[in-house]
């Protein structure tokens, strides 16, 4: 192969590479560009620690809207994400309890936790926030909730705990890993005490409480 032929071959290879480069780059850009469906889904949900919470859900035929979402930390360790859904926006515990219709609180675990430990944490916070006049009425529900978490053994990353206030006389329904745990909790006092864990004056995590109640200053948690 003579010198001139080698030079012409090298020039041809370089020209071909330059011609193909824009097409290849364009293909890469196209592959990475989000689809319209993906953009719509992202706009209609909140992403939190890798978990997606839609801005609107349905419960008992009613449209519930995401009131707020945040992360529960124990010291500096993230334990779970939480999202609160209501029919109309609420800004404090009193508004939440007084609001008619269905409501939902979703917890999505970020680490493995022994269910007995989790149930104890909830019960401790419930007792700290319960109105003394509700104590006797709420006790049966409190005892049964402890059994529910004991039976669940452990909750793992990605597992959900859903607490629904069903309205229409059905009261509180607790689901773990999308399985309803026994009969509804009939006592309204139990529901008030339970929601005090997240929304009460002595809520377990003050920053999470603000986030669930839609505090504008907590939106960075999303």
Rosetta silent file (secondary structure, phi, psi, omega in degrees, C-alpha in Angstrom):
SEQUENCE: XXXXXXXXXXXXXXXXXXXXXXXXXXXXXXXXXXXXXXXXXXXXXXXXXXXXXXXXXXXXXXXXXXXXXXXXXXXXXXXXXXXXXXXXXXXXXXXXXXXXXXXXXXXXXXXXXXXXXXXXXXXXXXXXXXXXXXXXXXXXXXXXXXXXXXXXXXXXXXXXXXXXXXXXXXXXXXXXXXXXXXXXXXXXXXXXXXXXXXXXXXXXXXXXXXXXXXXXXXXXXX
SCORE:     score description
SCORE:     0.000 S_00000001
   1 L     0.000  122.336 -176.621    0.000    0.000    0.000 S_00000001
   2 L   -80.885  168.707 -174.611    1.594    3.288   -1.159 S_00000001
   3 H   -62.354  -43.009 -178.254    1.794    6.457    0.872 S_00000001
   4 H   -63.221  -39.828 -179.689   -0.801    8.417   -1.172 S_00000001
   5 H   -65.640  -40.048  178.068   -3.380    5.636   -0.855 S_00000001
   6 H   -62.104  -40.242  179.328   -2.914    5.516    2.926 S_00000001
   7 H   -65.362  -42.902  179.954   -3.458    9.257    3.173 S_00000001
   8 H   -65.024  -37.969  179.575   -6.611    9.100    1.052 S_00000001
   9 H   -65.534  -42.895  178.313   -7.976    6.198    3.167 S_00000001
  10 H   -62.336  -41.459  179.279   -7.357    8.066    6.449 S_00000001
  11 H   -63.905  -38.518 -179.814   -9.073   11.170    5.080 S_00000001
  12 H   -66.466  -40.791  178.647  -12.099    9.096    4.047 S_00000001
  13 H   -63.497  -43.890  179.310  -12.372    7.486    7.507 S_00000001
  14 H   -62.827  -41.411  179.780  -12.195   10.885    9.231 S_00000001
  15 H   -64.581  -41.120  179.156  -14.856   12.308    6.912 S_00000001
  16 H   -65.329  -39.768  179.019  -17.164    9.370    7.548 S_00000001
  17 H   -63.735  -41.388  179.956  -16.694    9.709   11.323 S_00000001
  18 H   -65.552  -37.446 -179.669  -17.530   13.416   11.198 S_00000001
  19 H   -69.407  -35.640 -177.835  -20.627   12.735    9.144 S_00000001
  20 H   -80.054  -26.543 -174.147  -21.874   10.041   11.509 S_00000001
  21 H   -55.741  -48.066 -179.710  -21.130   11.896   14.756 S_00000001
  22 H   -61.998  -38.255 -179.901  -24.118   14.282   14.667 S_00000001
  23 H   -64.587  -43.106  179.592  -26.519   11.439   13.892 S_00000001
  24 H   -63.463  -43.748  179.118  -25.136    9.329   16.738 S_00000001
  25 H   -62.847  -40.015  179.574  -25.327   12.247   19.177 S_00000001
  26 H   -64.638  -38.755  178.926  -28.878   12.968   18.073 S_00000001
  27 H   -64.549  -40.073  178.441  -29.836    9.347   18.624 S_00000001
  28 H   -63.719  -42.435  179.362  -28.368    9.443   22.138 S_00000001
  29 H   -62.927  -42.283 -179.016  -30.240   12.658   22.934 S_00000001
  30 H   -64.345  -37.306 -178.598  -33.473   11.186   21.623 S_00000001
  31 H   -66.684  -33.338 -176.886  -33.003    8.073   23.723 S_00000001
  32 H   -86.887  -17.590 -176.885  -32.545   10.117   26.903 S_00000001
  33 L   -67.294  129.923  179.341  -35.370   12.592   26.276 S_00000001
  34 L   -67.756  145.866  178.624  -38.401   11.842   28.504 S_00000001
  35 L   -75.714  164.802  178.101  -41.623   10.943   26.738 S_00000001
  36 H   -61.809  -37.634  179.708  -44.734   13.086   26.971 S_00000001
  37 H   -64.425  -40.861  179.929  -46.360   10.362   29.081 S_00000001
  38 H   -65.751  -39.952  179.124  -43.402   10.356   31.493 S_00000001
  39 H   -65.429  -39.605  178.996  -43.506   14.140   31.795 S_00000001
  40 H   -65.239  -43.849  179.960  -47.260   14.047   32.468 S_00000001
  41 H   -62.363  -40.643  179.659  -46.834   11.321   35.099 S_00000001
  42 H   -65.509  -37.691 -179.383  -44.056   13.320   36.808 S_00000001
  43 H   -70.452  -25.668 -177.286  -46.212   16.463   36.829 S_00000001
  44 L   -95.724   10.550 -179.170  -49.107   14.533   38.380 S_00000001
  45 E  -145.496  167.742  176.533  -47.079   13.030   41.227 S_00000001
  46 E  -115.676  129.276  178.718  -44.526   13.865   43.904 S_00000001
  47 E   -96.833  127.905 -175.546  -41.228   11.955   44.027 S_00000001
  48 E  -142.391  110.935  179.626  -39.889   11.385   47.515 S_00000001
  49 L    52.890   39.404  177.064  -36.848    9.231   48.324 S_00000001
  50 L    85.599    0.828  179.061  -37.465    7.149   45.208 S_00000001
  51 E  -114.046  143.558 -175.455  -41.189    6.682   45.844 S_00000001
  52 E  -106.586  130.153  176.202  -43.955    8.288   43.814 S_00000001
  53 E  -118.410  115.452  178.592  -47.123    9.741   45.334 S_00000001
  54 E   -63.425  150.285 -178.624  -49.880   10.763   42.901 S_00000001
  55 L   -76.577  -18.791  177.643  -51.370   14.177   43.503 S_00000001
  56 E  -138.122  135.437  174.372  -54.906   12.755   43.295 S_00000001
  57 E  -132.589  170.174  175.905  -56.281    9.361   44.333 S_00000001
  58 E  -116.508  138.149  176.345  -59.761    7.882   44.712 S_00000001
  59 E  -143.951  121.852 -177.789  -61.188    6.417   47.903 S_00000001
  60 L    54.502   35.897  177.730  -64.827    5.350   48.235 S_00000001
  61 L    80.711   -0.580  179.910  -65.606    7.195   45.004 S_00000001
  62 E  -101.556  145.854  173.974  -64.223   10.479   46.309 S_00000001
  63 E   -84.428  120.173  175.690  -61.255   12.352   44.852 S_00000001
  64 E  -106.753  142.634 -176.735  -58.590   12.879   47.503 S_00000001
  65 E  -114.435  145.541 -179.837  -55.783   15.355   46.956 S_00000001
  66 E   -65.188  112.046 -179.581  -52.224   15.238   48.262 S_00000001
  67 E   -80.643  -34.181  179.101  -52.218   17.603   51.229 S_00000001
  68 E   176.976  162.160 -179.950  -48.492   17.158   51.891 S_00000001
  69 E  -149.132  152.876 -179.682  -45.662   14.628   52.026 S_00000001
  70 E  -167.204 -170.629 -176.271  -42.367   14.262   53.854 S_00000001
  71 E  -119.792  135.149  173.802  -39.824   11.945   55.449 S_00000001
  72 E   -90.907  120.928  178.035  -39.791   10.549   58.976 S_00000001
  73 E  -108.958  142.931  169.129  -36.296   10.638   60.438 S_00000001
  74 E  -113.159  107.730 -166.721  -35.085    8.938   63.593 S_00000001
  75 L    61.656 -103.225  177.502  -32.124   11.098   64.578 S_00000001
  76 L  -119.136    3.705 -176.734  -30.629   11.387   61.070 S_00000001
  77 E   -91.883  123.869  176.812  -31.742    8.036   59.656 S_00000001
  78 E   -71.120  127.878 -176.530  -34.716    8.138   57.238 S_00000001
  79 E  -101.249  -47.573  178.120  -37.306    5.566   58.376 S_00000001
  80 E  -157.480  161.119  169.795  -40.243    6.077   56.007 S_00000001
  81 E   -97.586  156.105 -178.451  -41.888    8.546   53.667 S_00000001
  82 E  -140.036  143.399  178.086  -45.424    9.709   54.392 S_00000001
  83 E  -137.245  131.975 -178.177  -48.188   11.262   52.307 S_00000001
  84 E  -109.634  128.780 -179.434  -51.475   12.703   53.573 S_00000001
  85 E  -118.662  134.315  178.071  -54.576   12.814   51.360 S_00000001
  86 E  -140.851  163.272  178.278  -57.746   14.795   52.045 S_00000001
  87 L   -73.224  -36.406  177.296  -60.736   15.971   50.015 S_00000001
  88 L  -130.891  152.450 -177.757  -59.943   19.611   50.798 S_00000001
  89 L   -58.969  140.825  174.691  -56.687   21.196   52.025 S_00000001
  90 L  -126.807  145.737 -175.083  -56.117   21.190   55.796 S_00000001
  91 L  -115.716   -5.600  178.020  -53.530   23.274   57.644 S_00000001
  92 L  -157.033  173.383 -176.826  -53.684   21.850   61.150 S_00000001
  93 H   -62.060  -40.944 -178.061  -54.847   18.854   63.169 S_00000001
  94 H   -61.757  -43.492  178.214  -58.202   20.424   64.075 S_00000001
  95 H   -63.704  -39.229  179.275  -59.063   21.056   60.429 S_00000001
  96 H   -62.414  -49.256 -177.027  -58.066   17.502   59.548 S_00000001
  97 H   -67.187  -32.501 -177.958  -60.243   15.932   62.251 S_00000001
  98 H   -81.264  -19.996 -175.609  -63.190   18.206   61.494 S_00000001
  99 L   -65.697  130.765  177.427  -63.056   17.662   57.726 S_00000001
 100 L   -76.125  170.826  174.486  -65.870   15.401   56.481 S_00000001
 101 L    85.688 -174.495 -175.703  -65.369   12.597   54.013 S_00000001
 102 L   -81.546  153.970  177.945  -62.581   10.105   53.454 S_00000001
 103 E  -145.897  156.587 -179.904  -58.899   10.659   54.267 S_00000001
 104 E  -145.195  139.696  169.934  -55.748    8.596   53.824 S_00000001
 105 E  -120.590  125.518  178.692  -52.238    8.481   55.266 S_00000001
 106 E  -113.339  128.726  172.639  -49.672    6.357   53.397 S_00000001
 107 E  -112.644  132.445  175.859  -46.337    5.348   54.906 S_00000001
 108 E  -120.792  119.571 -172.411  -43.694    3.742   52.666 S_00000001
 109 E   -69.832  142.240  176.720  -40.817    2.133   54.514 S_00000001
 110 L  -109.127  -11.886  176.508  -37.227    3.114   53.713 S_00000001
 111 L  -150.904  163.577  179.392  -35.563    0.545   55.978 S_00000001
 112 L   -73.857  132.332  178.899  -36.431   -2.703   57.721 S_00000001
 113 E  -136.196  134.384  173.526  -38.098   -2.216   61.090 S_00000001
 114 E   -61.996  131.105 -174.703  -39.366   -4.822   63.531 S_00000001
 115 H   -63.960  -33.456  176.349  -43.136   -4.421   63.621 S_00000001
 116 H   -61.967  -39.743  178.542  -43.266   -4.607   67.404 S_00000001
 117 H   -64.480  -44.006 -179.444  -40.842   -1.686   67.545 S_00000001
 118 H   -64.745  -44.598  178.554  -42.910    0.301   65.048 S_00000001
 119 H   -61.081  -38.845  177.884  -46.147   -0.444   66.901 S_00000001
 120 H   -64.244  -42.532  179.105  -44.508    0.633   70.176 S_00000001
 121 H   -60.307  -44.249  179.688  -43.341    3.897   68.589 S_00000001
 122 H   -64.182  -46.949 -177.542  -46.869    4.622   67.354 S_00000001
 123 H   -61.586  -41.305  179.569  -48.487    3.700   70.689 S_00000001
 124 H   -61.252  -44.380 -179.509  -46.040    5.864   72.652 S_00000001
 125 H   -70.463  -35.075  176.804  -46.771    8.880   70.467 S_00000001
 126 H   -60.223  -45.421 -178.914  -50.524    8.225   70.600 S_00000001
 127 H   -64.938  -31.321 -179.973  -50.443    8.284   74.402 S_00000001
 128 H   -71.998  -25.302 -174.822  -48.457   11.533   74.339 S_00000001
 129 H  -107.836   -9.558 -173.513  -51.078   13.219   72.155 S_00000001
 130 L   -69.480  141.097  173.468  -54.342   11.661   73.308 S_00000001
 131 L   -72.066  129.956 -178.024  -56.989   13.813   74.936 S_00000001
 132 H   -51.198  -33.846 -178.512  -57.512   12.417   78.486 S_00000001
 133 H   -70.343  -17.056  179.173  -61.252   12.175   77.864 S_00000001
 134 H   -91.449   -9.231 -169.005  -60.537    9.821   74.920 S_00000001
 135 H   -57.487  -52.305 -175.709  -58.250    7.478   76.857 S_00000001
 136 H   -63.658  -43.298 -178.138  -60.789    4.882   77.994 S_00000001
 137 H   -67.803  -33.804 -176.197  -62.597    4.782   74.654 S_00000001
 138 H   -82.808  -18.442 -173.497  -59.388    4.528   72.644 S_00000001
 139 H   -57.080  -44.768  179.702  -57.732    1.801   74.734 S_00000001
 140 H   -59.146  -41.822  178.075  -59.364   -1.218   72.992 S_00000001
 141 H   -65.624  -37.807  179.809  -58.252    0.080   69.596 S_00000001
 142 H   -63.454  -42.036  178.710  -54.784    0.809   70.941 S_00000001
 143 H   -65.805  -41.514 -178.978  -54.444   -2.771   72.210 S_00000001
 144 H   -68.824  -36.233  177.796  -55.674   -4.222   68.914 S_00000001
 145 H   -61.984  -40.066  176.962  -53.309   -2.034   66.913 S_00000001
 146 H   -58.373  -39.395  178.886  -50.420   -3.437   68.949 S_00000001
 147 H   -68.277  -38.117  178.252  -51.537   -6.942   67.979 S_00000001
 148 H   -57.066  -47.333 -178.113  -51.806   -5.947   64.302 S_00000001
 149 H   -73.619  -31.418  176.145  -48.177   -4.866   64.211 S_00000001
 150 H   -63.800  -41.023  179.861  -47.046   -7.851   66.261 S_00000001
 151 H   -67.798  -27.803 -177.633  -48.646  -10.191   63.724 S_00000001
 152 H   -74.159  -13.323  177.574  -46.927   -8.381   60.834 S_00000001
 153 L    67.883  -67.113 -178.702  -43.495   -9.424   62.224 S_00000001
 154 E  -154.816  153.626  172.431  -41.453   -6.869   60.260 S_00000001
 155 E  -116.249  139.174 -173.257  -41.843   -4.250   57.577 S_00000001
 156 L  -112.832  163.480  177.445  -39.225   -4.002   54.849 S_00000001
 157 L   -52.613  130.845 -178.583  -38.083   -1.248   52.481 S_00000001
 158 L    95.061  -18.814  176.714  -40.865   -0.571   49.994 S_00000001
 159 L   -67.193  146.354  179.059  -43.626   -1.983   52.220 S_00000001
 160 E  -113.153  145.556  168.945  -46.620    0.313   52.714 S_00000001
 161 E  -120.486  119.787 -177.076  -48.777    0.982   55.754 S_00000001
 162 E  -115.324  130.909  177.824  -52.048    2.673   54.810 S_00000001
 163 E  -120.050  113.192 -177.256  -54.411    4.260   57.309 S_00000001
 164 E  -109.291  133.347  166.281  -57.807    5.178   55.924 S_00000001
 165 E   -99.412  101.550 -167.794  -60.548    7.170   57.560 S_00000001
 166 L   -76.866  -20.998 -175.591  -63.313    5.699   55.410 S_00000001
 167 L    70.424 -171.831  176.356  -66.174    7.905   56.557 S_00000001
 168 L    49.237   34.582  175.117  -69.769    6.701   56.149 S_00000001
 169 L    79.493    4.046 -177.316  -69.557    4.932   59.509 S_00000001
 170 L   -91.007  -17.147  175.301  -66.657    2.632   58.513 S_00000001
 171 L    58.719 -149.203 -168.570  -64.078    4.464   60.593 S_00000001
 172 E   -85.394  130.433  176.043  -60.359    3.559   60.575 S_00000001
 173 E  -121.599  126.954  178.844  -58.993    0.809   58.326 S_00000001
 174 E  -109.523  129.529  176.575  -55.306   -0.182   58.544 S_00000001
 175 E  -121.797  138.567  174.752  -53.610   -2.032   55.688 S_00000001
 176 E  -123.164  127.388 -175.709  -50.068   -3.435   55.683 S_00000001
 177 L    52.364   41.434  176.916  -48.553   -4.478   52.345 S_00000001
 178 L    66.352   16.588  175.993  -51.974   -3.795   50.778 S_00000001
 179 E  -112.562  121.359  178.851  -53.693   -6.320   53.073 S_00000001
 180 E   -63.921  133.653 -176.668  -56.484   -5.008   55.326 S_00000001
 181 L   -97.243   88.834  175.918  -55.728   -5.877   58.940 S_00000001
 182 L    71.208 -161.387 -178.645  -58.919   -7.211   60.496 S_00000001
 183 L   -75.203  156.564  175.938  -62.116   -5.275   61.084 S_00000001
 184 L   -58.484  150.347  174.837  -62.291   -1.464   60.956 S_00000001
 185 E   -84.096  112.206 -169.159  -61.456    0.373   64.173 S_00000001
 186 L   -78.618  -21.791 -171.624  -64.844    1.750   65.157 S_00000001
 187 L   -80.543  122.845  175.260  -63.801    4.268   67.810 S_00000001
 188 H   -62.696  -31.367  178.832  -63.487    7.870   66.621 S_00000001
 189 H   -63.411  -36.393  177.543  -61.329    8.430   69.716 S_00000001
 190 H   -64.820  -42.981  179.633  -58.862    5.864   68.392 S_00000001
 191 H   -61.965  -43.148  179.304  -58.660    7.691   65.059 S_00000001
 192 H   -61.445  -43.608 -179.977  -58.006   11.014   66.799 S_00000001
 193 H   -66.988  -40.545 -179.205  -55.270    9.448   68.904 S_00000001
 194 H   -62.466  -46.604 -177.446  -53.731    7.660   65.920 S_00000001
 195 H   -71.300  -18.295  174.832  -53.502   10.774   63.768 S_00000001
 196 H   -62.070  -23.615  178.043  -51.965   12.619   66.713 S_00000001
 197 H   -57.062  -38.569 -176.023  -48.800   10.605   66.002 S_00000001
 198 H  -105.814  -28.744 -173.106  -48.264   12.718   62.867 S_00000001
 199 H  -116.607   -6.019 -174.301  -50.435   15.797   63.346 S_00000001
 200 L   -72.035  171.064  179.774  -50.751   16.256   67.112 S_00000001
 201 L   -58.967  -34.977  177.940  -49.288   18.973   69.309 S_00000001
 202 L  -111.448   45.080  179.695  -46.574   16.498   70.360 S_00000001
 203 L   -53.838  149.000 -176.052  -46.216   14.796   66.989 S_00000001
 204 L   -61.233  -30.794 -178.335  -43.314   12.348   66.742 S_00000001
 205 L  -139.218  105.524 -174.997  -41.589   14.450   64.045 S_00000001
 206 H   -62.307  -37.220 -179.327  -42.320   18.179   63.953 S_00000001
 207 H   -69.781  -39.095  176.914  -40.792   18.662   60.497 S_00000001
 208 H   -65.204  -39.628  177.321  -42.819   15.808   59.019 S_00000001
 209 H   -56.302  -47.219  179.265  -45.950   17.279   60.597 S_00000001
 210 H   -60.691  -41.648 -178.952  -45.307   20.582   58.814 S_00000001
 211 H   -64.930  -42.742 -179.823  -44.719   18.783   55.524 S_00000001
 212 H   -65.886  -30.224 -179.996  -47.938   16.753   55.786 S_00000001
 213 L   -89.839   13.804  171.654  -49.894   19.905   56.540 S_00000001
 214 L    75.157   24.399  178.397  -48.586   21.543   53.375 S_00000001
 215 L   -60.972  121.712 -176.981  -46.172   23.988   55.019 S_00000001
 216 H   -58.131  -30.993 -179.277  -44.601   25.886   52.116 S_00000001
 217 H   -71.257  -11.686 -178.570  -41.275   25.934   53.916 S_00000001
 218 H  -100.718    3.463 -175.263  -41.140   22.121   53.845 S_00000001
 219 H   -63.943  -20.553  178.167  -41.539   21.689   50.091 S_00000001
 220 H   -65.378  -18.466  177.263  -37.815   21.046   49.719 S_00000001
 221 H   -65.299  -21.167 -179.190  -38.520   17.673   51.335 S_00000001
 222 L   -72.004    0.000    0.000  -40.135   16.639   48.065 S_00000001
